GROMACS .gro file of C-alpha atoms in nm:
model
  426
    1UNK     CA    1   4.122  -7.326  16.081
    2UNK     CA    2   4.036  -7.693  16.045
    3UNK     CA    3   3.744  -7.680  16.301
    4UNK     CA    4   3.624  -7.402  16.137
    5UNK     CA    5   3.641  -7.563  15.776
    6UNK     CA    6   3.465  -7.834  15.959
    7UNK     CA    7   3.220  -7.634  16.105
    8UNK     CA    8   3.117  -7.434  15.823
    9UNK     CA    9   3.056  -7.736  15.587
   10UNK     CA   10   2.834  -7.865  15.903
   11UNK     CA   11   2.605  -7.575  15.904
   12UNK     CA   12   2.247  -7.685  15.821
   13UNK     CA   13   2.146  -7.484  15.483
   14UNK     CA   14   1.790  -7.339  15.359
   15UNK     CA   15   1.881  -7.592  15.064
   16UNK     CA   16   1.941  -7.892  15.273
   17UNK     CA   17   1.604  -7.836  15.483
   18UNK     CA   18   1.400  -7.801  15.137
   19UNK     CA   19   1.487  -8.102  14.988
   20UNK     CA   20   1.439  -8.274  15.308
   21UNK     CA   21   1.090  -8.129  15.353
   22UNK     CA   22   1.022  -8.168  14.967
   23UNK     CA   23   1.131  -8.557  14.967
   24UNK     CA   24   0.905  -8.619  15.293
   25UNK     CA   25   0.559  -8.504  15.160
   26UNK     CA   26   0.582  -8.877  15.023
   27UNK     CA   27   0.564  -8.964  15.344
   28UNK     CA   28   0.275  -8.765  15.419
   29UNK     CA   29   0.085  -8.982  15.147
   30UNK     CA   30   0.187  -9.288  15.288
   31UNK     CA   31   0.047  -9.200  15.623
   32UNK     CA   32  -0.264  -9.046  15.495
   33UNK     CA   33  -0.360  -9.411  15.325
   34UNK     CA   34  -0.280  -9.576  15.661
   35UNK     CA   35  -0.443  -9.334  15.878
   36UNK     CA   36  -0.788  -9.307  15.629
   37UNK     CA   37  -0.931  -9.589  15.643
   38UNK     CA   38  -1.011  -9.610  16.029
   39UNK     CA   39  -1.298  -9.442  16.113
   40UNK     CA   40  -1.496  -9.476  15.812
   41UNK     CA   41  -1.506  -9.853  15.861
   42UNK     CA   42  -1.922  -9.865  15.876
   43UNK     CA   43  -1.970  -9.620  15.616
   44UNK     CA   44  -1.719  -9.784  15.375
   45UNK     CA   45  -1.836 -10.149  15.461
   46UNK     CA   46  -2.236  -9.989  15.411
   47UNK     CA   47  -2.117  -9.947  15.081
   48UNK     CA   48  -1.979 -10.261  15.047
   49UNK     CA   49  -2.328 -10.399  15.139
   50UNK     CA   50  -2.478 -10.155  14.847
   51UNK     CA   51  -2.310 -10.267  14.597
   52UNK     CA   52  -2.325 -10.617  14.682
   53UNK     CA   53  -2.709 -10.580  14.679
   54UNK     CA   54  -2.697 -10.446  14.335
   55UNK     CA   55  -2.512 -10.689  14.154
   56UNK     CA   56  -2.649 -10.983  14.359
   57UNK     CA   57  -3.002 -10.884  14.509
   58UNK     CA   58  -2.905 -10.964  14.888
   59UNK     CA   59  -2.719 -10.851  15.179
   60UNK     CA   60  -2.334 -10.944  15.176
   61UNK     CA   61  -2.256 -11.214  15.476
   62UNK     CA   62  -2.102 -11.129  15.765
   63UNK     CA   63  -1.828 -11.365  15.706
   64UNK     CA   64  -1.745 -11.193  15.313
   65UNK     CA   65  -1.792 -10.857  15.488
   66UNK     CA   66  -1.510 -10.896  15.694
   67UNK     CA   67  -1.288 -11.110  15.479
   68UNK     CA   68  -1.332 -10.777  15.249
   69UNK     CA   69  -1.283 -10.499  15.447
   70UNK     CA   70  -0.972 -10.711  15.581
   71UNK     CA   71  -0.859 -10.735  15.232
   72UNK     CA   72  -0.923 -10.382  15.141
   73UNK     CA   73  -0.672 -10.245  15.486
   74UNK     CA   74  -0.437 -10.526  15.449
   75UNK     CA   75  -0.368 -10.537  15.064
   76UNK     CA   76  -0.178 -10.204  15.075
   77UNK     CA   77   0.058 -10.413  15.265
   78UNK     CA   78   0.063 -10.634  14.993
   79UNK     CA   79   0.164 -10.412  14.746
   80UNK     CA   80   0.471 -10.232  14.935
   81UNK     CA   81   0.633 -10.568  15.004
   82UNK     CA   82   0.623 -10.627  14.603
   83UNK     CA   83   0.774 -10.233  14.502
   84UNK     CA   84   1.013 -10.276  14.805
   85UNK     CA   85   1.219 -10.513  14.551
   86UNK     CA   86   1.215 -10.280  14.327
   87UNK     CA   87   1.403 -10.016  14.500
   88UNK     CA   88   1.745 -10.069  14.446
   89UNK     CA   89   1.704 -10.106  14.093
   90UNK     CA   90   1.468  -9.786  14.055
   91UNK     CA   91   1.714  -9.601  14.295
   92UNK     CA   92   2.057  -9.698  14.090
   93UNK     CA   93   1.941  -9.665  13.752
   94UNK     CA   94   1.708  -9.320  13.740
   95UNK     CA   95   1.884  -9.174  14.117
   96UNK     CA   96   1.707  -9.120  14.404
   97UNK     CA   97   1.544  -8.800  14.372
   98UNK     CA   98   1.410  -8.883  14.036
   99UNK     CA   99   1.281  -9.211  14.134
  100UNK     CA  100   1.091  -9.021  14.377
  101UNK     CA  101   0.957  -8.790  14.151
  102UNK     CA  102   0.843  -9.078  13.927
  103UNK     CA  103   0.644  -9.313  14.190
  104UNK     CA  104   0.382  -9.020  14.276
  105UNK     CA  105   0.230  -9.190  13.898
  106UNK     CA  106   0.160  -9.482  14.135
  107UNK     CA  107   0.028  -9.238  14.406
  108UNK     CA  108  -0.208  -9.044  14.174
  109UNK     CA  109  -0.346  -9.318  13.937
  110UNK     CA  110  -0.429  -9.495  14.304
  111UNK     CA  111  -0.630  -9.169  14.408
  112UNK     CA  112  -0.801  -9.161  14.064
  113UNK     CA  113  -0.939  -9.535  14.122
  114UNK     CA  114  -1.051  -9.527  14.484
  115UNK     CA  115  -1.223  -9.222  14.406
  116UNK     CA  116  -1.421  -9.367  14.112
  117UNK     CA  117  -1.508  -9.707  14.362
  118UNK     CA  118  -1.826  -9.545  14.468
  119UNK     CA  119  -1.983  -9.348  14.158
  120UNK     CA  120  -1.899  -9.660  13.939
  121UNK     CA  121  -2.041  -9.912  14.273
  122UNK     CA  122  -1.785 -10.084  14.175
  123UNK     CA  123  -1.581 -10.278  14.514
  124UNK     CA  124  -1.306 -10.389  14.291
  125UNK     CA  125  -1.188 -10.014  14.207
  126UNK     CA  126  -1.157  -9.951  14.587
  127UNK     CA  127  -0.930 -10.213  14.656
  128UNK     CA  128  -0.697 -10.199  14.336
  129UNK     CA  129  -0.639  -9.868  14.442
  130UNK     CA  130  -0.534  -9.963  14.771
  131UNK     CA  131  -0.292 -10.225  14.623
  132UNK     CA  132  -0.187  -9.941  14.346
  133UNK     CA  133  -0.125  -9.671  14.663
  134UNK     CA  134   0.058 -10.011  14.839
  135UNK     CA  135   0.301 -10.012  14.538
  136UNK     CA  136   0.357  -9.653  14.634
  137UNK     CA  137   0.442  -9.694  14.987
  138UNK     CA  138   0.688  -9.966  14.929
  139UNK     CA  139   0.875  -9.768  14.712
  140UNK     CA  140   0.844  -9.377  14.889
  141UNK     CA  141   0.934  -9.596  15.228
  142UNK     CA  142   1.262  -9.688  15.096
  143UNK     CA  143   1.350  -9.406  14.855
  144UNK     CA  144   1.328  -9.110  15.050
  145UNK     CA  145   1.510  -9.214  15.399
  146UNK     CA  146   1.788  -9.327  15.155
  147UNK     CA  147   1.800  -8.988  15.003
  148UNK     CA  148   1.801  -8.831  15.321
  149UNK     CA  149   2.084  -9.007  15.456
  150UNK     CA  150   2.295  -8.935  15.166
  151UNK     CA  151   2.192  -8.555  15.131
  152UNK     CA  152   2.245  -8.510  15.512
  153UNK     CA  153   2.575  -8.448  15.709
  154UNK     CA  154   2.703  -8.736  15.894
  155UNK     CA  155   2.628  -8.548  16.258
  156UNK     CA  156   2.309  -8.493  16.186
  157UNK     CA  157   2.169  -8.806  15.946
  158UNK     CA  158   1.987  -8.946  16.264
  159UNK     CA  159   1.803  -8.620  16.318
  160UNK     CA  160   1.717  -8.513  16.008
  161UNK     CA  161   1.675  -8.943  15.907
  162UNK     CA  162   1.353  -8.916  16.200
  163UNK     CA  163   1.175  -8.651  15.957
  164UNK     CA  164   1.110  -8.920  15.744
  165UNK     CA  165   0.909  -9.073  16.038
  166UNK     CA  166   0.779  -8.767  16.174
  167UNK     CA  167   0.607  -8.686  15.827
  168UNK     CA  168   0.432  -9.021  15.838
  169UNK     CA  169   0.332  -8.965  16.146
  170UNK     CA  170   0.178  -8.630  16.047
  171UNK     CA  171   0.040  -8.819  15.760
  172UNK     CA  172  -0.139  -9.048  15.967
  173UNK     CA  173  -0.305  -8.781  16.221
  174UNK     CA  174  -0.413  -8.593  15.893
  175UNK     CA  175  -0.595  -8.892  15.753
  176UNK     CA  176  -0.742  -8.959  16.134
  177UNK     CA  177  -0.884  -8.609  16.133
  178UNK     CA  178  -1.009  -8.595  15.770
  179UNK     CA  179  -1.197  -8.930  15.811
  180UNK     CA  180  -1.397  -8.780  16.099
  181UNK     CA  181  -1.745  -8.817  16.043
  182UNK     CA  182  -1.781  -8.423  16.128
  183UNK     CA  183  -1.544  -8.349  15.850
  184UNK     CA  184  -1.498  -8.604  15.558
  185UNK     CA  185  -1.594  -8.904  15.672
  186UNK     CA  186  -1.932  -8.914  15.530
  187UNK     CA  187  -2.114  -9.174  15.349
  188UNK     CA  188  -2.124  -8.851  15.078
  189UNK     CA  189  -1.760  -8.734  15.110
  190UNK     CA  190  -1.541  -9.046  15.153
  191UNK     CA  191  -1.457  -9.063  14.821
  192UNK     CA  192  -1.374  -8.758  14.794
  193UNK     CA  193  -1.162  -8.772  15.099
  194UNK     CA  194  -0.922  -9.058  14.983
  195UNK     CA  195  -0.817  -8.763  14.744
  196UNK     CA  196  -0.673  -8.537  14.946
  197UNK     CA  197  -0.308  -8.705  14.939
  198UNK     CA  198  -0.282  -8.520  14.583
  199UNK     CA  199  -0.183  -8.185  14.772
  200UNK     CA  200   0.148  -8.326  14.910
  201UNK     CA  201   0.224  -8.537  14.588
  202UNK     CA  202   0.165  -8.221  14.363
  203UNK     CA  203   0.401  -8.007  14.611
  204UNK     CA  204   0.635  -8.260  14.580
  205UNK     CA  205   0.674  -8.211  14.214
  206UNK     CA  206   0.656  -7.904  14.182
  207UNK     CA  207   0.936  -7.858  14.445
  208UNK     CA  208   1.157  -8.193  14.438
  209UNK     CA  209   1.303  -8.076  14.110
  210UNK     CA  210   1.523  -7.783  14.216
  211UNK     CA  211   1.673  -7.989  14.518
  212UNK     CA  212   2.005  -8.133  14.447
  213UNK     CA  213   2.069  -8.506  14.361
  214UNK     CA  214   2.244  -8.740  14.625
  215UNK     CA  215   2.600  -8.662  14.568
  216UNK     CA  216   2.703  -9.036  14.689
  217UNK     CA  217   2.467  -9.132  14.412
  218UNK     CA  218   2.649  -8.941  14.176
  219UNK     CA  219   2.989  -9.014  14.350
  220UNK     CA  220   2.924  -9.380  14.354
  221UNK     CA  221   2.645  -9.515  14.101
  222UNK     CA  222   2.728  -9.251  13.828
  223UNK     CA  223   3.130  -9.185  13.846
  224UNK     CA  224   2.997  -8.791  13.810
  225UNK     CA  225   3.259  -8.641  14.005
  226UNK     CA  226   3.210  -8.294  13.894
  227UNK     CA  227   2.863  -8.271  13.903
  228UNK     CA  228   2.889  -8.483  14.251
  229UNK     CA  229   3.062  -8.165  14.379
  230UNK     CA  230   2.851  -7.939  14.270
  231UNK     CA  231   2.564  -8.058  14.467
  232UNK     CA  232   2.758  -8.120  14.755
  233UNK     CA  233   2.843  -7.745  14.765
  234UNK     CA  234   2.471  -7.652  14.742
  235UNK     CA  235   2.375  -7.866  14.992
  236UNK     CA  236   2.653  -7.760  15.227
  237UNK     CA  237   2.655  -7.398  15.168
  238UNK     CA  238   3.059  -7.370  15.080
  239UNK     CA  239   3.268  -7.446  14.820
  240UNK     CA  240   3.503  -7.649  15.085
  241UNK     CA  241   3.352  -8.007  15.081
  242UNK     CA  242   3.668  -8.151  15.022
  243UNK     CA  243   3.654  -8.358  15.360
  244UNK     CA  244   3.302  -8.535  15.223
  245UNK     CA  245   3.466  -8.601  14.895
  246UNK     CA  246   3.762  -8.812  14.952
  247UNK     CA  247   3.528  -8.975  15.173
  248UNK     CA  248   3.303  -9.072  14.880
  249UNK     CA  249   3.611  -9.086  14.668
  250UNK     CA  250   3.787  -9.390  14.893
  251UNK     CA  251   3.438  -9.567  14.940
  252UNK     CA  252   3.397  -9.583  14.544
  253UNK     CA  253   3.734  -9.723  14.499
  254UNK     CA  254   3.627  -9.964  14.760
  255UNK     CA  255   3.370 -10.072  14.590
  256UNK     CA  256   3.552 -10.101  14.261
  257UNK     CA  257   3.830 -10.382  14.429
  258UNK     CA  258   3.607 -10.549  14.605
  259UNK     CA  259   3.508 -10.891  14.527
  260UNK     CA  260   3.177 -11.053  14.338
  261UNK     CA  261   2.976 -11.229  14.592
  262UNK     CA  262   2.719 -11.460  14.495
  263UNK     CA  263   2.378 -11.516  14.626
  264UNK     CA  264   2.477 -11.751  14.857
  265UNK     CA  265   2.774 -11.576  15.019
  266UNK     CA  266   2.520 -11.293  15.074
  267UNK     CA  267   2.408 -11.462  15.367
  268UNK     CA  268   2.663 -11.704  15.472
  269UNK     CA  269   2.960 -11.415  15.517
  270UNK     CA  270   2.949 -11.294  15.831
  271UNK     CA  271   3.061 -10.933  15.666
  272UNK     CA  272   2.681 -10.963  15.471
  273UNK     CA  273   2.496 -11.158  15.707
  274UNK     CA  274   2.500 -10.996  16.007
  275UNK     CA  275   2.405 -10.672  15.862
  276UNK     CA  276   2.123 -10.847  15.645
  277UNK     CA  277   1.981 -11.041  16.002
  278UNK     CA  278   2.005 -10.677  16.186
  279UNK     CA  279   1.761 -10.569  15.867
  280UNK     CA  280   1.523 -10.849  15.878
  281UNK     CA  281   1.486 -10.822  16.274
  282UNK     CA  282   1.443 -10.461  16.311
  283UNK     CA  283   1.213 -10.463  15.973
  284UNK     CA  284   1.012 -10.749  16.163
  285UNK     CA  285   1.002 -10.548  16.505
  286UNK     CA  286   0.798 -10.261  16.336
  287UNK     CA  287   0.602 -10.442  16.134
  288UNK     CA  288   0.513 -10.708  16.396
  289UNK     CA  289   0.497 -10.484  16.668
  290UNK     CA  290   0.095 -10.434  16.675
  291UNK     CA  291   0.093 -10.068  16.575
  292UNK     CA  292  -0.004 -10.133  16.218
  293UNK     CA  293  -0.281 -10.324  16.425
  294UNK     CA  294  -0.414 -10.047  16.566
  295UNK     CA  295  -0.351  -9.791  16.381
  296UNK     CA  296  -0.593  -9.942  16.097
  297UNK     CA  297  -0.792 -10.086  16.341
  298UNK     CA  298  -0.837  -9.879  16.684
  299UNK     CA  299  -1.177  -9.761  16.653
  300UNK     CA  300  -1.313 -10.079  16.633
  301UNK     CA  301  -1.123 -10.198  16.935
  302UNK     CA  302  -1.183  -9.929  17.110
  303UNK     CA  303  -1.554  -9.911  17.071
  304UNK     CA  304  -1.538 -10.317  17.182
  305UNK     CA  305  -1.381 -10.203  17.466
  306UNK     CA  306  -1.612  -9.997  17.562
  307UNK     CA  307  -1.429  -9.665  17.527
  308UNK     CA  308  -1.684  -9.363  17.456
  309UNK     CA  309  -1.573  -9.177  17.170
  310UNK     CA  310  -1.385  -9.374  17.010
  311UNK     CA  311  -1.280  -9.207  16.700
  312UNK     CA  312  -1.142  -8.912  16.882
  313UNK     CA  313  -0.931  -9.159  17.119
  314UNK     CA  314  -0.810  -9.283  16.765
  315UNK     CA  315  -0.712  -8.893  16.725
  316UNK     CA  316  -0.502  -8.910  17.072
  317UNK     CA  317  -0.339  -9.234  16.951
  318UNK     CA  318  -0.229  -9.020  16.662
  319UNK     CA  319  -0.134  -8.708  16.858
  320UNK     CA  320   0.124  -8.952  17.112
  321UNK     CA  321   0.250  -9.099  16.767
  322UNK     CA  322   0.369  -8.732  16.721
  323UNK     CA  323   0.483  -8.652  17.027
  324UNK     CA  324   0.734  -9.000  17.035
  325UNK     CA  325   0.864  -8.917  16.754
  326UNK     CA  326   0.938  -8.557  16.798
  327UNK     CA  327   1.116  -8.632  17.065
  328UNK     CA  328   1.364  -8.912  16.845
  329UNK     CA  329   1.429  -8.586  16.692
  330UNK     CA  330   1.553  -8.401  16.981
  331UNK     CA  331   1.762  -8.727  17.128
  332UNK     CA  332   1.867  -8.915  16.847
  333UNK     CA  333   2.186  -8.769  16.828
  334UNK     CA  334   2.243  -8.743  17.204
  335UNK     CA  335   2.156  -9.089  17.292
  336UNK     CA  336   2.237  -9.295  16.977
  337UNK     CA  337   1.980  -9.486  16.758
  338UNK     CA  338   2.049  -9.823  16.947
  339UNK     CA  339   1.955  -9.711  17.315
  340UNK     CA  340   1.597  -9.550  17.142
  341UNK     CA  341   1.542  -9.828  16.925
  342UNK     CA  342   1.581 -10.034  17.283
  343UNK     CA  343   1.347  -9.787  17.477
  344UNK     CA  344   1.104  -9.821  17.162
  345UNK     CA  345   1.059 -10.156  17.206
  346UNK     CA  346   1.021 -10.236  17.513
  347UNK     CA  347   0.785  -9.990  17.549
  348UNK     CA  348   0.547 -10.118  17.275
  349UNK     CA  349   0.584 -10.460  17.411
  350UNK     CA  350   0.485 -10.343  17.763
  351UNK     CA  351   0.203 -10.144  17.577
  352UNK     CA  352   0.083 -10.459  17.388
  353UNK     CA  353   0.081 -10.650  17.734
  354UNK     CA  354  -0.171 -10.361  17.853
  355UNK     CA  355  -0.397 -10.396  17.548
  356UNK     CA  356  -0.447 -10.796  17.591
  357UNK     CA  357  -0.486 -10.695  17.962
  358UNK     CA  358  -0.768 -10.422  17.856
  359UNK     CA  359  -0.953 -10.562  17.534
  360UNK     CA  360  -1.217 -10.756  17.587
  361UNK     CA  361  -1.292 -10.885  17.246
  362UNK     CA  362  -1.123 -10.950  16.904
  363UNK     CA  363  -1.206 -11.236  16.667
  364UNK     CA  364  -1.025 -11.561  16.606
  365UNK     CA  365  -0.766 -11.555  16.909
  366UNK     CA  366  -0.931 -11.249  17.068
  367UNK     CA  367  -0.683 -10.980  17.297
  368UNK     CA  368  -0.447 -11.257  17.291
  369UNK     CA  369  -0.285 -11.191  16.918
  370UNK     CA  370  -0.087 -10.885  17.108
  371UNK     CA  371   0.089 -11.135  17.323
  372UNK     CA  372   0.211 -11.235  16.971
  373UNK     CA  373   0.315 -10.866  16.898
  374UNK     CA  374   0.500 -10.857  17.218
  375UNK     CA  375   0.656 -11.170  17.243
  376UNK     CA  376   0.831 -11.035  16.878
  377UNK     CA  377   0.927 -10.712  17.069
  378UNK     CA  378   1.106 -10.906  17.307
  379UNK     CA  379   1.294 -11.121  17.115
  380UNK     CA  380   1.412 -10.774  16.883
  381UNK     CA  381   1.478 -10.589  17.178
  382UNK     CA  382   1.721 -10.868  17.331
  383UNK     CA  383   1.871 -10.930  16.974
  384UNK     CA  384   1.936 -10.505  16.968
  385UNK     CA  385   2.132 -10.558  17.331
  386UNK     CA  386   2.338 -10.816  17.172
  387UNK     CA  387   2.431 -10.770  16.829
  388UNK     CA  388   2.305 -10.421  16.660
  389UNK     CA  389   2.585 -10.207  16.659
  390UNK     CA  390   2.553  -9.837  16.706
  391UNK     CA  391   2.568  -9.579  16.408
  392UNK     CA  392   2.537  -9.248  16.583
  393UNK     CA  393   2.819  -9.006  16.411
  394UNK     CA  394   2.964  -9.259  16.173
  395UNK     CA  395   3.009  -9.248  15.849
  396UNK     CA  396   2.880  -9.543  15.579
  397UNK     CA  397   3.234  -9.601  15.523
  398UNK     CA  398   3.283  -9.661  15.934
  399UNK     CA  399   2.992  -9.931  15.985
  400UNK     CA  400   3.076 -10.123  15.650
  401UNK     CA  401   3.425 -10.204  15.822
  402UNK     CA  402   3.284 -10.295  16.136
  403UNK     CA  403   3.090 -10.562  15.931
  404UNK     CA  404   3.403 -10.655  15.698
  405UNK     CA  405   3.681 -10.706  16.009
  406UNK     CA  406   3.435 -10.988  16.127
  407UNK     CA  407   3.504 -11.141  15.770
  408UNK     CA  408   3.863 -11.245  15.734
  409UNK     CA  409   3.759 -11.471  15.416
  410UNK     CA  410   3.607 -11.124  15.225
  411UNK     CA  411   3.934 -10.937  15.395
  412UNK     CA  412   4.180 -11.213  15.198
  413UNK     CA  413   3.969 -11.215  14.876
  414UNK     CA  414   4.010 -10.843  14.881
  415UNK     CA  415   4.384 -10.808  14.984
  416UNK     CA  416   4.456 -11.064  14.664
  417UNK     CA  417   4.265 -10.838  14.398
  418UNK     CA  418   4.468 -10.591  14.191
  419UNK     CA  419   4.360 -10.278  14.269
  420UNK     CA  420   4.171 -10.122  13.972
  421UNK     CA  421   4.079  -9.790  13.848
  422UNK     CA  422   3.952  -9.548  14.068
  423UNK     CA  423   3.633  -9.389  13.860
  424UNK     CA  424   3.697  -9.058  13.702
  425UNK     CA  425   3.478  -8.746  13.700
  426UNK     CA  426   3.289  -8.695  13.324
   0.00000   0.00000   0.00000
């Protein structure tokens, strides 16, 4: 009867998979805006020279054409690592799947100005919008594979964690194709074409509101017990989710006796440290591990290279992004995130090898700035070996105390508290 219980609250419902679709077409955005702005590089930077002949009667430098166009793909960057600090404030105090409903203002009011760059010749517009869509990405980055993990059953949160991935992946190949020069990629059409990300953000609010909230959210942030329940039972299918709730139940009171820790013993307590390190490093391993590079920047290295076509090799760089990631999918949950995180990157750090190997020119420190890339790589990849734990069917609950037994001075501080009030349902 129990493995049945267990089994039935495990099934995978029509409303689980909805709100996980619906809460990833903000992913979709934020890899159409990284994807875009490849292979219209001439067009966009003829514009550039346009306008720059207008308002000053001559042709923009070399030197300010580059420093602009690297400003222009970079500065979307810019603006995710300011929202990102904004995220755990947005997500505690309007929930998650409101807070993601609410940032696609960011999303459209960034359309609406990178749209208007060209018909108002106006540079500025272009970029602002990039920073605007940047603020976007920070925030969707963070918000939705939090509401996924805490919408999804504990056996399956790696799986259904990757969609978040694989929809920014899709994102990415859409913007690739749409910024062809045979479809939108046009010195005519590319304004239009930085539009198109309004289709997913529309369908995402016209969908995201009938999905349920995260029931931790309500569990933990709120003290909504009842209403916790409730959309627990939606997303599992069965009125039985009494398992998941003393789970959520014990890791609120939890939280309620444990102790205040101050800035400082955030990252001096081994129990907060260590788990804020494994962050920072595996953060640093993505961002630093040269896709980003060529993603934004492949057709130019490619055509430098010498490779013919080089926009639709950018399209099979997109099409392999895919196909990694669909397979995470299938073997996240049969080989653990740690082992593909491994495989991941050594890989890219083999692959970045290869590319200062193959590239024949770059500026500043040519083919050699992927040696950089893959010396980063390395170091993540030995620092995974040693001292990421894996997380592969374990509850929030389960890695917290791995993290806390390494912390006898939190464990004391805890074990002297009187136990307070655990929160009650409204």
């Amino acid at each position: 009867m129990k493995e049945q219980t267990l089994k039935t609250q495990n099934e995978v419902t029509w409303t689980l998979i909805c709100s996980v679709f619906s809460s990833v077409l903000g992913s979709v955005q934020v890899g159409f805006h990284t994807g875009n702005i490849n292979s219209p590089q001439m067009i966009i930077e003829a514009f550039f020279n346009v306008t720059w002949m207008l308002r000053y009667g001559e042709r923009m430098s070399p030197h300010m054409l580059t420093l602009l166009w690297s400003l222009t793909v970079s500065i979307l960057a810019l603006g995710a690592t300011i929202s990102s600090f904004f995220v755990a404030m947005l997500a505690n105090h309007f929930g998650r799947r409101k807070s993601i409903l609410m940032i696609n203002l960011f999303s459209l009011f960034a359309v609406v100005l990178m749209s208007a760059s060209k018909m108002a010749n106006y540079i500025e517009l272009l970029i602002v919008g990039r920073f605007v869509m940047g603020l976007f990405c920070g925030l969707a980055m963070t918000l939705i594979p939090l509401y996924i993990q805490e919408v999804a059953p504990t056996h399956l949160r790696g799986a259904f964690s990757t969609m978040n991935q694989l929809s920014y992946a899709m994102g990415i190949f859409i913007g690739q194709v749409v910024s062809l020069e045979s479809v939108l990629g046009t010195d005519k059409w590319w304004p239009f074409m930085l539009t198109m990300s309004i289709v997913p953000a529309i369908l995402q609010m016209l969908t995201l509101p009938f999905c349920p909230e995260s029931p931790r959210y309500l569990f933990i942030n709120c003290q909504r017990e009842q209403e916790g329940v409730q959309e627990l039972q939606r997303l599992r299918g069965t009125p039985d989710v009494w398992g998941e709730v003393g789970e959520m139940k014990e890791e609120a009171a939890q939280l309620l006796d444990a102790p205040e820790v101050t800035l400082c013993q955030l990252f001096t307590l081994p129990s907060y440290k260590r788990p804020i390190v494994i962050t920072f490093v595996i953060n640093c391993s993505t961002q630093l591990s040269g896709f980003n590079a060529l993603i934004n920047y492949s057709t130019k290295i490619f055509l430098g290279a010498g490779v013919p076509h080089a926009q639709l090799t950018t399209l099979g760089v997109g099409i392999v992004n895919i196909l990694s990631i669909i397979m995470s999918v299938l073997l996240v949950e049969k080989t653990g995130r740690r082992t593909l995180l491994l495989i991941g990157q050594l890989t890219m750090a083999f692959c970045n090898i290869l590319l200062v190997i193959s590239v024949a020119t770059m500026d500043l420190i040519g083919p050699y700035v992927f040696l950089i890339f893959a010396s980063v790589l390395l170091g993540a990849a030995l620092y995974t070996w040693f001292q990421v734990p894996e997380t592969k069917g374990r509850t929030f609950k389960d890695v917290a105390a791995e993290f806390h037994q390494a912390d006898p001075i939190l464990m004391n501080n805890t074990n002297k508290l009187e136990p307070r009030q655990a929160p009650r349902g409204h």
